[in-house]
GROMACS .gro file of C-alpha atoms in nm:
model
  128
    1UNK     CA    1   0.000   0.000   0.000
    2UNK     CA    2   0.163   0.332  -0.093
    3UNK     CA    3   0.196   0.645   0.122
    4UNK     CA    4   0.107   1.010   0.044
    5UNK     CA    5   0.233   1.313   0.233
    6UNK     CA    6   0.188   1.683   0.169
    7UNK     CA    7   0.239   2.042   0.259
    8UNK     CA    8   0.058   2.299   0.111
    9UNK     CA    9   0.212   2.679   0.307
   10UNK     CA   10  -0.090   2.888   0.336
   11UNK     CA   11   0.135   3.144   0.414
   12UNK     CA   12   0.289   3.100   0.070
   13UNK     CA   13   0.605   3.008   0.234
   14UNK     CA   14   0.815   2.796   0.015
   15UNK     CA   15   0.831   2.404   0.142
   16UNK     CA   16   1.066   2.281   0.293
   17UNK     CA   17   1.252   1.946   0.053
   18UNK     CA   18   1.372   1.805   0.461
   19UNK     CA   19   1.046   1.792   0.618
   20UNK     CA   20   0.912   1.663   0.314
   21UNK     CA   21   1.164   1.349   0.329
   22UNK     CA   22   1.104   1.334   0.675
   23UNK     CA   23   0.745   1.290   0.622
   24UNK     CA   24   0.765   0.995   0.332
   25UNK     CA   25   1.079   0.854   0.539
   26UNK     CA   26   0.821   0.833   0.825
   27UNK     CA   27   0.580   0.607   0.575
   28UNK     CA   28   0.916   0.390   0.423
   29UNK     CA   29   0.714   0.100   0.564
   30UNK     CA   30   0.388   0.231   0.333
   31UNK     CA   31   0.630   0.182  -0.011
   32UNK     CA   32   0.925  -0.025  -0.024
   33UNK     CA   33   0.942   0.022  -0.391
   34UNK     CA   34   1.016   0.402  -0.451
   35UNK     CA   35   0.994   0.749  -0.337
   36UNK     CA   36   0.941   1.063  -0.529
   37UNK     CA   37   0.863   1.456  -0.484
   38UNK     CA   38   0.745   1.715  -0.642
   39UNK     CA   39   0.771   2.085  -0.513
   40UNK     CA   40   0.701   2.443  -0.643
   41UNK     CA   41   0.696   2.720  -0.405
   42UNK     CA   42   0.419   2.664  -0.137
   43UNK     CA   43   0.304   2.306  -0.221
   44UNK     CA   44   0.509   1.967  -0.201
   45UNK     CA   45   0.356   1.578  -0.244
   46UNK     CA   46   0.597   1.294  -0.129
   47UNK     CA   47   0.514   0.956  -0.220
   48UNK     CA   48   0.622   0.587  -0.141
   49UNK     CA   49   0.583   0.348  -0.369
   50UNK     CA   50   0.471   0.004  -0.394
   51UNK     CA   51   0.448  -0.100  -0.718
   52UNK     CA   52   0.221  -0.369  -0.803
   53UNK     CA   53  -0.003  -0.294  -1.124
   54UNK     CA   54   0.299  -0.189  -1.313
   55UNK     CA   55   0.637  -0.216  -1.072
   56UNK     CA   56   0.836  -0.013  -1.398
   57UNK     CA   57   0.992   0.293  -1.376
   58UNK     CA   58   0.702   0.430  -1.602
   59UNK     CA   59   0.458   0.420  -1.279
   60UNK     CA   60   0.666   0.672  -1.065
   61UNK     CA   61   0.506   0.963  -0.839
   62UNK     CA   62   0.415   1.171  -0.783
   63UNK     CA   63   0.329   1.178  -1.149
   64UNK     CA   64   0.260   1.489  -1.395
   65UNK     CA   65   0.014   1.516  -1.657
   66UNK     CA   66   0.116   1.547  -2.008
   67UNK     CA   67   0.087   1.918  -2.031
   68UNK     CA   68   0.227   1.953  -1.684
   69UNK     CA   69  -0.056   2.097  -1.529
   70UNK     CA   70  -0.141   1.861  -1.309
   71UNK     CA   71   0.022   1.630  -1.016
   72UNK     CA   72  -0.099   1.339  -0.895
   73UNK     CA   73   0.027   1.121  -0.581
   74UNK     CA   74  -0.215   0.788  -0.535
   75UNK     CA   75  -0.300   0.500  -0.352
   76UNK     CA   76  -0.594   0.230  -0.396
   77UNK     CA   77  -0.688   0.012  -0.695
   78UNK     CA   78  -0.973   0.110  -0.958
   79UNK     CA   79  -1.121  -0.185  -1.021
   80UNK     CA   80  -1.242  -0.043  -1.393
   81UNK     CA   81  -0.935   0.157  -1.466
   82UNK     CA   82  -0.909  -0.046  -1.836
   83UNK     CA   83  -1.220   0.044  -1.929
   84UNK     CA   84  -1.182   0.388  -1.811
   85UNK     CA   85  -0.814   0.380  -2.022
   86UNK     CA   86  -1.013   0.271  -2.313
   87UNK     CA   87  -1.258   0.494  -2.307
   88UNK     CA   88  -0.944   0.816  -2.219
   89UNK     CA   89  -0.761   0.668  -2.493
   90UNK     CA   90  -1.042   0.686  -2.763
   91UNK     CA   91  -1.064   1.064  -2.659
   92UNK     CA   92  -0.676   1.095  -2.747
   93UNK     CA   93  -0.504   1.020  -2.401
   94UNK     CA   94  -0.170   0.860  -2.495
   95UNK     CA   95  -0.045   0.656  -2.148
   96UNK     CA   96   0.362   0.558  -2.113
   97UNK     CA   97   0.262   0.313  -1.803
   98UNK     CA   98   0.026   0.004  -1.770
   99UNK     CA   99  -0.071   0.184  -1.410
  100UNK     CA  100  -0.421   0.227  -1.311
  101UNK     CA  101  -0.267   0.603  -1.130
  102UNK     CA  102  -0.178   0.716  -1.478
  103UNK     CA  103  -0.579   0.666  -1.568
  104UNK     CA  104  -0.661   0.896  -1.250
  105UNK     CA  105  -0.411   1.146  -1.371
  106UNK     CA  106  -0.560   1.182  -1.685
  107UNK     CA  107  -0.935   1.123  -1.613
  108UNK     CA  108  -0.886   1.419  -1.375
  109UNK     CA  109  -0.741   1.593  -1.681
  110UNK     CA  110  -1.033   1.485  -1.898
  111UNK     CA  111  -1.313   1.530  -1.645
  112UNK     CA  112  -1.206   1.701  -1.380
  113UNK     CA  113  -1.372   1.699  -1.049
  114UNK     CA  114  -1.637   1.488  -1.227
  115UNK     CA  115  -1.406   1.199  -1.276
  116UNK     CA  116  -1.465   1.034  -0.920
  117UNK     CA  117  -1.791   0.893  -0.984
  118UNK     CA  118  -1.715   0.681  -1.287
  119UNK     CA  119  -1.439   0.474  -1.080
  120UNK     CA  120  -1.490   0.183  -0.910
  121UNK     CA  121  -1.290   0.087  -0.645
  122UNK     CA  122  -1.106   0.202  -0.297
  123UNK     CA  123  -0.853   0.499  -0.346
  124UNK     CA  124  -0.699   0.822  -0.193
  125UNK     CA  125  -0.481   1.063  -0.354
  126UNK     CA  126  -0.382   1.383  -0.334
  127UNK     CA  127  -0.394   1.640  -0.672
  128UNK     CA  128  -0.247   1.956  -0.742
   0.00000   0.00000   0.00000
């Protein structure tokens, strides 16, 4: 089961990169598999990893859309996330991973906050 951690500064202070590996060191346990970040100014995700769906390189987080827009740090499993890919791909969605994360990505790039209700299955993420 992966972990998530966050920071988002309020005070638009920029985030700190050690108490950001501090937080996903504290959740190793969560994801043997990998860690990742992603930070600009007042927001940071950290992420450990434990790759099962697609255990490549190509499933890393936190992941960025295609027109980096949009980040995406997840846990869970949707259960219908290859019909959901077939249905993102015939609206032009190209994917580089055989992860069912990659399909939240760009459903919430598709759909937006509408995307939610077409998956089925058990999930948390965090999305900036």
């Amino acid at each position: 089961m992966c972990g998530i951690a966050g920071i988002f500064n309020l005070n638009g202070e920029p985030v700190s990169p050690v108490t950001l590996r501090k937080m996903t060191d504290a959740i190793t346990h969560r994801g043997p598999d990998g860690e990742g970040f992603y930070s600009d100014n007042f927001i940071g995700l950290g992420h450990r990893r434990l790759g099962v769906i697609d255990p490549t390189p190509a499933g890393h987080q936190p992941m960025i859309s295609k027109n980096g827009q949009v980040v995406l740090s997840y846990n869970g499993e949707i259960y219908n996330f290859q019909e959901l890919r077939a249905e993102l791909e015939a609206l032009g969605h190209q994917f580089h991973s055989r992860t069912d994360s990659e399909v939240v990505l760009n459903a919430w790039v598709e759909w937006g906050r509408d995307w939610v209700v077409r998956f089925n299955g058990m999930f948390a993420f965090a999305i900036w």
